[in-house]
Structures are given as C-alpha cells and as structure tokens.
Short mmCIF file of C-alpha atoms in Angstrom, two decimals:
data_model
loop_
_atom_site.label_atom_id
_atom_site.label_comp_id
_atom_site.label_asym_id
_atom_site.label_seq_id
_atom_site.Cartn_x
_atom_site.Cartn_y
_atom_site.Cartn_z
CA MET A 1 0.00 0.00 0.00
CA ARG A 2 2.87 2.31 0.92
CA LEU A 3 4.50 1.65 -2.46
CA LEU A 4 1.34 2.54 -4.37
CA PHE A 5 0.93 5.66 -2.25
CA ASP A 6 4.44 6.77 -3.14
CA GLN A 7 3.82 6.11 -6.84
CA PHE A 8 0.71 8.30 -6.82
CA MET A 9 2.40 10.98 -4.72
CA LYS A 10 5.03 11.15 -7.46
CA LYS A 11 2.27 11.66 -10.04
CA CYS A 12 0.98 14.54 -7.91
CA GLU A 13 4.25 16.43 -8.33
CA ASP A 14 3.47 17.65 -11.86
CA GLY A 15 -0.07 18.68 -10.87
CA SER A 16 -1.90 16.09 -12.99
CA TRP A 17 -3.08 14.23 -9.88
CA THR A 18 -4.19 15.64 -6.51
CA LEU A 19 -4.14 13.90 -3.13
CA LEU A 20 -7.59 14.13 -1.48
CA PRO A 21 -8.47 14.08 2.23
CA SER A 22 -8.69 10.41 3.18
CA PHE A 23 -10.25 8.12 5.76
CA ASN A 24 -8.54 9.63 8.76
CA TYR A 25 -9.25 13.23 7.77
CA LYS A 26 -12.29 15.11 8.93
CA LEU A 27 -13.94 16.73 5.92
CA ILE A 28 -15.36 20.07 6.98
CA TYR A 29 -18.72 20.12 5.27
CA ARG A 30 -20.64 23.29 5.89
CA ASP A 31 -23.39 21.69 7.95
CA GLN A 32 -25.54 24.81 7.74
CA ASP A 33 -25.61 24.73 3.94
CA VAL A 34 -26.48 21.09 3.86
CA SER A 35 -29.27 21.49 6.41
CA THR A 36 -30.83 24.35 4.46
CA LEU A 37 -30.83 22.26 1.29
CA MET A 38 -32.20 19.18 3.01
CA ASN A 39 -34.98 21.29 4.50
CA ALA A 40 -35.91 22.60 1.10
CA TYR A 41 -36.08 19.20 -0.57
CA PHE A 42 -37.26 16.91 2.23
CA PRO A 43 -39.08 19.09 4.78
CA THR A 44 -40.62 16.24 6.80
CA ALA A 45 -37.50 14.11 6.76
CA SER A 46 -35.38 17.09 7.73
CA GLU A 47 -37.52 17.78 10.74
CA LEU A 48 -36.62 14.30 11.96
CA GLY A 49 -33.02 14.59 10.79
CA ASN A 50 -32.51 17.87 12.61
CA LYS A 51 -33.70 16.33 15.85
CA GLU A 52 -31.06 13.65 15.47
CA LYS A 53 -28.09 15.95 15.08
CA LEU A 54 -26.71 14.52 18.25
CA SER A 55 -23.35 14.93 19.82
CA GLN A 56 -23.03 11.17 19.32
CA ALA A 57 -23.47 11.38 15.55
CA GLN A 58 -20.46 10.08 13.65
CA LEU A 59 -19.71 9.42 10.00
CA PHE A 60 -20.42 5.79 9.11
CA GLY A 61 -17.26 3.75 8.67
CA THR A 62 -15.04 5.87 10.92
CA ASN A 63 -15.50 3.97 14.19
CA PHE A 64 -12.82 1.34 13.59
CA LYS A 65 -9.49 1.03 15.35
CA ASP A 66 -6.40 1.37 13.15
CA GLY A 67 -6.06 -1.45 10.65
CA LEU A 68 -9.43 -3.08 11.40
CA GLY A 69 -11.85 -1.18 9.16
CA PHE A 70 -11.87 1.08 6.09
CA GLU A 71 -8.39 2.38 5.25
CA TYR A 72 -7.90 4.27 2.04
CA VAL A 73 -6.32 7.17 0.26
CA MET A 74 -7.79 8.89 -2.82
CA PHE A 75 -6.13 10.62 -5.73
CA TYR A 76 -7.90 12.83 -8.25
CA ASN A 77 -7.09 13.47 -11.90
CA ASP A 78 -8.64 16.76 -12.97
CA VAL A 79 -8.25 16.35 -16.73
CA GLU A 80 -9.71 12.86 -16.85
CA GLN A 81 -12.32 13.64 -14.15
CA ARG A 82 -11.56 10.44 -12.34
CA ILE A 83 -10.55 9.28 -8.90
CA VAL A 84 -8.38 6.34 -7.93
CA CYS A 85 -8.87 5.13 -4.37
CA VAL A 86 -6.28 2.76 -2.89
CA PHE A 87 -8.30 0.73 -0.39
CA GLN A 88 -7.43 -1.91 2.17
CA GLY A 89 -10.33 -3.45 4.08
CA GLY A 90 -9.57 -4.66 7.60
CA PRO A 91 -10.76 -7.83 9.38
CA HIS A 92 -13.78 -6.10 10.95
CA LEU A 93 -15.35 -5.76 7.49
CA GLN A 94 -15.91 -9.50 7.13
CA GLY A 95 -18.85 -11.09 5.30
CA MET A 96 -18.10 -14.68 4.21
CA PRO A 97 -15.21 -16.03 6.30
CA GLY A 98 -11.98 -14.40 5.07
CA PHE A 99 -13.70 -11.95 2.68
CA LEU A 100 -15.17 -8.44 2.64
CA HIS A 101 -18.90 -8.00 3.31
CA GLY A 102 -21.00 -6.88 0.31
CA GLY A 103 -22.19 -3.95 2.43
CA ALA A 104 -18.60 -2.87 3.10
CA ILE A 105 -17.85 -2.91 -0.64
CA ALA A 106 -21.05 -0.94 -1.35
CA THR A 107 -20.02 1.57 1.33
CA MET A 108 -16.59 2.12 -0.24
CA ILE A 109 -18.17 2.62 -3.67
CA ASP A 110 -20.63 5.14 -2.18
CA ILE A 111 -17.76 6.96 -0.46
CA THR A 112 -15.60 7.07 -3.61
CA LEU A 113 -18.41 8.19 -5.94
CA GLY A 114 -19.60 10.67 -3.31
CA MET A 115 -16.11 12.16 -3.21
CA SER A 116 -16.15 12.36 -7.03
CA ALA A 117 -19.37 14.37 -6.79
CA ILE A 118 -17.88 16.66 -4.15
CA ILE A 119 -14.88 17.20 -6.42
CA ALA A 120 -17.29 18.14 -9.19
CA GLY A 121 -18.36 20.88 -6.77
CA GLU A 122 -21.78 19.51 -5.95
CA ILE A 123 -23.71 18.87 -2.76
CA VAL A 124 -25.39 15.61 -3.68
CA MET A 125 -27.33 12.66 -2.37
CA THR A 126 -26.95 9.10 -3.61
CA ALA A 127 -30.00 8.26 -5.76
CA ASN A 128 -28.95 4.90 -7.20
CA LEU A 129 -26.15 2.39 -6.79
CA ASN A 130 -26.07 -0.64 -9.09
CA ILE A 131 -23.28 -2.98 -8.05
CA ASN A 132 -22.11 -6.21 -9.67
CA PHE A 133 -20.01 -8.27 -7.27
CA LYS A 134 -17.93 -10.42 -9.64
CA ARG A 135 -15.31 -11.95 -7.37
CA PRO A 136 -14.88 -11.95 -3.60
CA ILE A 137 -12.24 -9.59 -2.13
CA SER A 138 -10.17 -11.08 0.66
CA LEU A 139 -9.71 -9.20 3.92
CA ARG A 140 -6.57 -7.04 4.06
CA SER A 141 -5.89 -7.20 0.32
CA VAL A 142 -5.05 -3.85 -1.27
CA VAL A 143 -7.29 -2.98 -4.24
CA LEU A 144 -7.93 -0.01 -6.54
CA ILE A 145 -11.36 1.63 -6.71
CA ASN A 146 -11.71 3.62 -9.94
CA SER A 147 -14.41 6.23 -10.29
CA GLN A 148 -15.25 8.14 -13.44
CA LEU A 149 -17.75 10.98 -14.02
CA ASP A 150 -19.55 9.89 -17.20
CA LYS A 151 -22.05 12.69 -17.71
CA ILE A 152 -24.13 15.42 -16.09
CA GLU A 153 -27.78 15.83 -17.11
CA GLY A 154 -29.55 18.64 -15.29
CA ARG A 155 -29.42 17.73 -11.62
CA LYS A 156 -28.18 14.19 -12.30
CA LEU A 157 -24.54 13.11 -12.14
CA PHE A 158 -23.74 9.68 -13.63
CA PHE A 159 -20.66 7.79 -12.49
CA SER A 160 -19.14 4.45 -13.34
CA SER A 161 -16.79 2.60 -11.07
CA ASN A 162 -14.89 -0.63 -10.70
CA ILE A 163 -12.65 -2.38 -8.19
CA GLN A 164 -9.49 -4.03 -9.52
CA SER A 165 -6.41 -5.73 -8.19
CA ILE A 166 -3.39 -3.44 -8.06
CA ASP A 167 -1.94 -5.08 -11.19
CA GLU A 168 -5.35 -4.40 -12.82
CA LYS A 169 -5.58 -8.07 -13.87
CA ILE A 170 -8.52 -9.04 -11.63
CA LEU A 171 -11.87 -7.26 -11.87
CA TYR A 172 -13.63 -7.66 -8.51
CA THR A 173 -16.59 -5.33 -8.82
CA GLU A 174 -18.34 -3.13 -11.38
CA ALA A 175 -20.80 -0.42 -10.45
CA THR A 176 -22.70 2.60 -11.64
CA GLY A 177 -23.92 5.43 -9.46
CA LEU A 178 -26.48 8.18 -9.92
CA PHE A 179 -26.25 11.21 -7.65
CA ILE A 180 -28.71 14.11 -7.47
CA LYS A 181 -27.62 17.69 -6.89
CA LEU A 182 -29.55 19.16 -3.98
CA ASP A 183 -29.17 22.65 -5.39
CA PRO A 184 -28.14 23.17 -9.02
CA GLU A 185 -27.22 26.80 -8.24
CA LYS A 186 -24.91 26.05 -5.36
CA LYS A 187 -21.32 25.03 -5.90
CA LEU A 188 -18.96 23.76 -3.25
CA ASP A 189 -15.63 25.52 -3.12
CA ILE A 190 -13.33 22.52 -3.39
CA LYS A 191 -10.19 24.47 -2.57
CA GLU A 192 -11.82 25.73 0.62
CA LEU A 193 -13.02 22.21 1.45
CA LEU A 194 -9.55 20.74 0.99
CA VAL A 195 -7.86 23.48 2.99
CA ASN A 196 -10.35 23.22 5.85
CA SER A 197 -10.16 19.45 6.14
CA THR A 198 -8.55 18.38 9.38
CA PRO A 199 -5.58 16.02 9.14
CA PRO A 200 -5.25 13.18 11.65
CA ALA A 201 -4.10 14.25 15.12
CA MET B 1 -39.66 -0.46 18.24
CA ARG B 2 -40.70 -2.49 21.26
CA LEU B 3 -44.35 -2.16 20.23
CA LEU B 4 -43.68 -3.43 16.72
CA PHE B 5 -41.63 -6.28 18.16
CA ASP B 6 -44.53 -7.32 20.37
CA GLN B 7 -46.96 -7.13 17.44
CA PHE B 8 -44.79 -9.46 15.36
CA MET B 9 -44.19 -11.79 18.30
CA LYS B 10 -47.96 -12.15 18.53
CA LYS B 11 -48.07 -13.10 14.84
CA CYS B 12 -45.46 -15.78 15.61
CA GLU B 13 -47.80 -17.52 18.03
CA ASP B 14 -49.91 -19.19 15.31
CA GLY B 15 -46.78 -20.29 13.40
CA SER B 16 -47.35 -18.08 10.33
CA TRP B 17 -44.32 -15.92 11.24
CA THR B 18 -40.95 -16.96 12.74
CA LEU B 19 -38.52 -14.83 14.74
CA LEU B 20 -35.01 -15.05 13.22
CA PRO B 21 -31.64 -14.62 14.94
CA SER B 22 -30.98 -10.88 14.96
CA PHE B 23 -28.13 -8.39 15.19
CA ASN B 24 -26.95 -9.45 18.62
CA TYR B 25 -27.05 -13.17 17.87
CA LYS B 26 -24.07 -15.05 16.57
CA LEU B 27 -25.17 -17.12 13.58
CA ILE B 28 -23.23 -20.38 13.59
CA TYR B 29 -22.33 -20.82 9.95
CA ARG B 30 -20.40 -24.00 9.31
CA ASP B 31 -17.16 -22.31 8.33
CA GLN B 32 -15.72 -25.53 6.98
CA ASP B 33 -18.56 -25.93 4.46
CA VAL B 34 -18.25 -22.36 3.30
CA SER B 35 -14.47 -22.62 2.91
CA THR B 36 -14.78 -25.77 0.81
CA LEU B 37 -17.27 -24.07 -1.49
CA MET B 38 -15.23 -20.89 -1.78
CA ASN B 39 -12.16 -22.98 -2.65
CA ALA B 40 -14.06 -24.75 -5.40
CA TYR B 41 -15.40 -21.57 -7.01
CA PHE B 42 -12.66 -19.04 -6.37
CA PRO B 43 -9.42 -21.01 -5.83
CA THR B 44 -7.05 -18.03 -6.06
CA ALA B 45 -9.23 -15.73 -3.99
CA SER B 46 -9.74 -18.44 -1.39
CA GLU B 47 -6.02 -18.88 -0.98
CA LEU B 48 -5.89 -15.23 0.05
CA GLY B 49 -9.11 -15.46 2.03
CA ASN B 50 -7.87 -18.45 4.02
CA LYS B 51 -4.74 -16.58 5.00
CA GLU B 52 -6.90 -13.81 6.42
CA LYS B 53 -9.04 -15.96 8.68
CA LEU B 54 -7.57 -14.11 11.60
CA SER B 55 -8.58 -14.17 15.19
CA GLN B 56 -9.36 -10.47 14.66
CA ALA B 57 -11.91 -11.17 11.89
CA GLN B 58 -15.38 -9.94 12.78
CA LEU B 59 -18.67 -9.69 10.91
CA PHE B 60 -19.07 -6.22 9.37
CA GLY B 61 -21.59 -4.08 11.22
CA THR B 62 -21.21 -5.78 14.61
CA ASN B 63 -18.56 -3.53 16.13
CA PHE B 64 -20.91 -0.86 17.47
CA LYS B 65 -21.78 -0.15 21.07
CA ASP B 66 -25.45 -0.58 22.03
CA GLY B 67 -27.71 1.95 20.33
CA LEU B 68 -25.02 3.45 18.08
CA GLY B 69 -25.03 1.15 15.04
CA PHE B 70 -27.20 -1.44 13.31
CA GLU B 71 -30.04 -2.64 15.54
CA TYR B 72 -32.68 -4.88 14.05
CA VAL B 73 -34.89 -7.87 14.47
CA MET B 74 -36.17 -10.02 11.59
CA PHE B 75 -39.36 -12.01 11.16
CA TYR B 76 -39.99 -14.59 8.47
CA ASN B 77 -43.25 -15.62 6.81
CA ASP B 78 -42.84 -19.10 5.34
CA VAL B 79 -45.98 -19.12 3.19
CA GLU B 80 -45.29 -15.74 1.58
CA GLN B 81 -41.52 -16.35 1.43
CA ARG B 82 -40.83 -12.92 2.79
CA ILE B 83 -38.93 -11.30 5.63
CA VAL B 84 -39.78 -8.15 7.54
CA CYS B 85 -36.85 -6.54 9.31
CA VAL B 86 -37.55 -3.88 11.95
CA PHE B 87 -34.45 -1.68 11.77
CA GLN B 88 -33.23 1.29 13.77
CA GLY B 89 -29.97 2.90 12.62
CA GLY B 90 -27.88 4.55 15.33
CA PRO B 91 -25.93 7.83 15.20
CA HIS B 92 -22.67 6.15 14.14
CA LEU B 93 -24.23 5.31 10.76
CA GLN B 94 -24.35 8.94 9.66
CA GLY B 95 -23.90 10.13 6.06
CA MET B 96 -25.43 13.58 5.52
CA PRO B 97 -25.80 15.37 8.88
CA GLY B 98 -28.74 13.76 10.70
CA PHE B 99 -29.29 10.97 8.17
CA LEU B 100 -28.17 7.40 7.46
CA HIS B 101 -25.21 6.84 5.11
CA GLY B 102 -26.03 5.25 1.73
CA GLY B 103 -23.50 2.54 2.54
CA ALA B 104 -25.27 1.74 5.82
CA ILE B 105 -28.59 1.38 3.97
CA ALA B 106 -26.93 -0.84 1.33
CA THR B 107 -25.43 -2.93 4.14
CA MET B 108 -28.82 -3.49 5.79
CA ILE B 109 -30.36 -4.49 2.44
CA ASP B 110 -27.49 -6.94 1.83
CA ILE B 111 -27.97 -8.39 5.34
CA THR B 112 -31.75 -8.75 4.96
CA LEU B 113 -31.61 -10.28 1.47
CA GLY B 114 -28.71 -12.51 2.55
CA MET B 115 -30.84 -13.77 5.44
CA SER B 116 -33.68 -14.43 2.98
CA ALA B 117 -31.29 -16.59 0.94
CA ILE B 118 -30.12 -18.46 4.05
CA ILE B 119 -33.77 -19.09 4.91
CA ALA B 120 -34.24 -20.48 1.41
CA GLY B 121 -31.59 -22.98 2.49
CA GLU B 122 -28.81 -21.72 0.29
CA ILE B 123 -25.17 -20.81 0.81
CA VAL B 124 -24.94 -17.78 -1.44
CA MET B 125 -22.85 -14.82 -2.42
CA THR B 126 -24.21 -11.40 -3.36
CA ALA B 127 -23.89 -10.98 -7.14
CA ASN B 128 -25.86 -7.77 -7.68
CA LEU B 129 -27.51 -5.07 -5.62
CA ASN B 130 -29.46 -2.35 -7.40
CA ILE B 131 -30.64 0.26 -4.92
CA ASN B 132 -32.81 3.34 -5.46
CA PHE B 133 -32.49 5.78 -2.57
CA LYS B 134 -35.75 7.73 -2.80
CA ARG B 135 -35.84 9.66 0.47
CA PRO B 136 -33.26 10.14 3.22
CA ILE B 137 -33.75 8.13 6.44
CA SER B 138 -33.08 10.05 9.63
CA LEU B 139 -30.81 8.61 12.31
CA ARG B 140 -32.64 6.65 15.03
CA SER B 141 -35.92 6.40 13.11
CA VAL B 142 -37.49 2.93 13.13
CA VAL B 143 -38.21 1.60 9.63
CA LEU B 144 -39.36 -1.66 8.01
CA ILE B 145 -37.17 -3.50 5.50
CA ASN B 146 -39.28 -5.87 3.40
CA SER B 147 -37.63 -8.65 1.45
CA GLN B 148 -39.35 -10.99 -0.98
CA LEU B 149 -37.98 -14.00 -2.89
CA ASP B 150 -39.27 -13.41 -6.45
CA LYS B 151 -37.88 -16.41 -8.31
CA ILE B 152 -35.13 -19.01 -8.50
CA GLU B 153 -33.51 -19.75 -11.87
CA GLY B 154 -30.84 -22.43 -11.70
CA ARG B 155 -28.18 -21.07 -9.35
CA LYS B 156 -29.71 -17.57 -9.28
CA LEU B 157 -32.01 -16.27 -6.55
CA PHE B 158 -33.85 -13.01 -7.33
CA PHE B 159 -35.11 -10.81 -4.51
CA SER B 160 -36.93 -7.53 -4.30
CA SER B 161 -36.86 -5.28 -1.30
CA ASN B 162 -38.00 -1.93 -0.01
CA ILE B 163 -37.67 0.24 3.09
CA GLN B 164 -40.82 1.88 4.43
CA SER B 165 -41.92 3.89 7.40
CA ILE B 166 -43.68 1.79 10.05
CA ASP B 167 -47.08 3.12 8.92
CA GLU B 168 -46.04 2.08 5.37
CA LYS B 169 -46.87 5.58 4.09
CA ILE B 170 -43.33 6.65 3.21
CA LEU B 171 -41.22 4.68 0.72
CA TYR B 172 -37.55 5.38 1.51
CA THR B 173 -35.73 2.86 -0.64
CA GLU B 174 -36.40 0.28 -3.35
CA ALA B 175 -33.94 -2.43 -4.28
CA THR B 176 -33.42 -5.68 -6.12
CA GLY B 177 -30.82 -8.30 -5.28
CA LEU B 178 -29.35 -11.22 -7.17
CA PHE B 179 -27.62 -13.95 -5.18
CA ILE B 180 -25.70 -16.94 -6.57
CA LYS B 181 -25.79 -20.35 -4.91
CA LEU B 182 -22.25 -21.57 -4.35
CA ASP B 183 -23.36 -25.19 -4.56
CA PRO B 184 -26.78 -26.06 -6.04
CA GLU B 185 -26.58 -29.52 -4.41
CA LYS B 186 -25.94 -28.30 -0.93
CA LYS B 187 -28.76 -27.15 1.34
CA LEU B 188 -28.38 -25.43 4.68
CA ASP B 189 -30.36 -27.00 7.48
CA ILE B 190 -32.23 -23.93 8.69
CA LYS B 191 -33.57 -25.58 11.82
CA GLU B 192 -30.03 -26.56 12.81
CA LEU B 193 -28.81 -23.05 12.01
CA LEU B 194 -31.50 -21.44 14.15
CA VAL B 195 -30.97 -23.83 17.05
CA ASN B 196 -27.20 -23.38 16.98
CA SER B 197 -27.33 -19.60 16.88
CA THR B 198 -26.04 -18.04 20.04
CA PRO B 199 -28.29 -15.58 21.82
CA PRO B 200 -26.73 -12.46 23.36
CA ALA B 201 -24.88 -13.04 26.62
#
C-alpha cells in the first residue's frame, strides 16, 4: 500500500493528480448549507433529521481502530475527471469467512463516488447504486477503486466505477452510481473544502 | 420499536411468522462448508481469504456499542416467502448530517436479502444489488425493511426489497438483489442453524 501511495504521490508532483483528504481526515462540510438544502427538498425528513443531530453522531465507517476497518487514500485526476482510491479493508469488514462483506464494498463505492461528486463541486445525495459483485475480495488485500464521471444531465450526475487488483488483472466489482444535486445553483468551493479538512491528530 | 416487536411476536404464536436470529445473535455458519465451497469456485481468492481468517476477523456491522449502530430484528413468513426486518440505525451510521449513510442502507439491504437466501436454504454470495435511494432516512428512526424472494432460476435467486416507514406511508428505498448459490446440491439445514445460533450473553 505504501509503495502505491508513493507512486501516486510522485504523479501529484506535476499537478496532474491531486491527493484528497482520506479516511482519517475530517472533511469540513458546511453543515448549515447542507441542512438548508435538506430542509428545502425533504421538509418532513429534515424535521426528523434535525432532531437527530446529536453529539453522538459520527460518519459511518469511521468507528474502527487502526487497521481493522476502512483504510484508504484517494487521488484525483482533474483532466480525466476520475478518482483512484487505494483501499485496504480490515478484518472487521468481514462477510463470508476471510472476505469483505458486500455492504462494506457498497459503502466504499458510495464513499468514492460521493467524493467524485464533491470534487465536481456539488452537494449531492446518492439516488442509485447498481453494483455487480464479480469476485470476492479477501480481507486485508489492497485494491484499486476507480471512479469516473460519465455525464451530467440537469441535476443528475452519472458515475461508473470498478474495483481491480493493483496489477489491474482481476476485476472484482463493477458499479454505476447516480447522484442528485440538492441545489443546481450552489457550488462547493473545493479548494476551501480541501484546505479546511482536518488532518489526523 | 418495542411495540412493533410485540406485534410481530404475537403473529409468531400461530406459526405463520418466525422470529429469526438478529443483530446481537451469533449465527453459527459452518465455516468448513463455506471454505470448501469458496475454494471450489474461487481457488485463487480463497487462498488469500484463508490466510486472512484471523482471530481479529469480525462480521461487518457488529462492532458498534449498544444503540449506536445497526439494531434490528427479523421475522420470516414461510408461506409468503418474505422477511420483515424492523431496523433502527444509530448515530454512528451517519452520512449527511442527521441521516443514514447510503453505505449503511446498502449494508442493511445486503444483510436482509442474505438472510432471505439463508432461509431459502442456500449458501450464497451477493452478485448484484441495485438500490434506489428515494428519500433520506433520519438517524434513530425505526423503519421496516421488506424482502421478498421473487424467483429461482438455476443457481440464481432473485429478490426484491424496499424500506418503508412503520405506517407504510413513506417509501424510503427500493432495491433488487441477485444472489448466486455456491453449490446447487448443498442445502443449509435452517432448523439446525436457528438452534445453533447463540443468543446475546
């Protein structure tokens, strides 16, 4: 994993790729913005959601001890509008004995495509995920999650994604994702988002 | 949630519905059987998977403290071949502020459909999940996950599923799932599985 990280960091030097905030960073979403949008689109749901903005609330997938859960780093290529996520799933993500749970794979695809949407400057919600699980992924193996923005139609962003072995010889998973912009007028300031993200302590 | 539980427990009395082992039960899968099947179908992957059968391995979604993660109870109707799962997602499953993460919803659908396949007596792997997220689900709200076995074609089991509010007035999510039997000859003994499941300590 370290080796792959170094390879991508090298690619970042000429500006063609960008390192994104990863699993152990805290992405500073502007909660206020998101709440306003959610209220506009889902008034009843938001009433409930607002009540549940508890001190206990925590981003799904971040409650694992080091090495046991979701560990990943993402790189972004601006020209090709694609993200490569280097992902290693820990032993607490087990489904079948020795392998990743389908839900854990779906979660990583949602996270990677969601980040692609954020990079496109949009506040979005997942509307559809269609995932083909082709081969099981063993716990602790390092894999590549590729995410590509295919097209934007009005408020809809269409992504395609796959999960491959690091030598790109094994195709584990193929997926498409549809995300809906909550507000077509509103753009996230990605630079601000990246700068304000908190690195690990 | 307690009220719904009691209502379904009442339905269990005449034998039309059955209470299934739930989130805090340990389902005793016969690991040896599963390993043999995985070896037969995915020899290279299984080699890796076997290496990772660590003492640390733990079923995905079970590492939450009480009330913070996935809490659910499932009931099965034999005649209608369907499962109803009463699910309450805790604050550590957050995606958008105040709401469940798409990955957490996908995980619960995978778990519910997977249980439906186990009930059908099959050792399966998830092959496809196609999920439409129609409305956000707020943290801590109690919802119903319905799962229905639509058809079996050779080694393929087709399921449909949705997530509704408890009054069935709000449709949050619709999904289909395709599961592949690892061995068409082999049947799980559900009674044995249920009896051998370990209740919470």
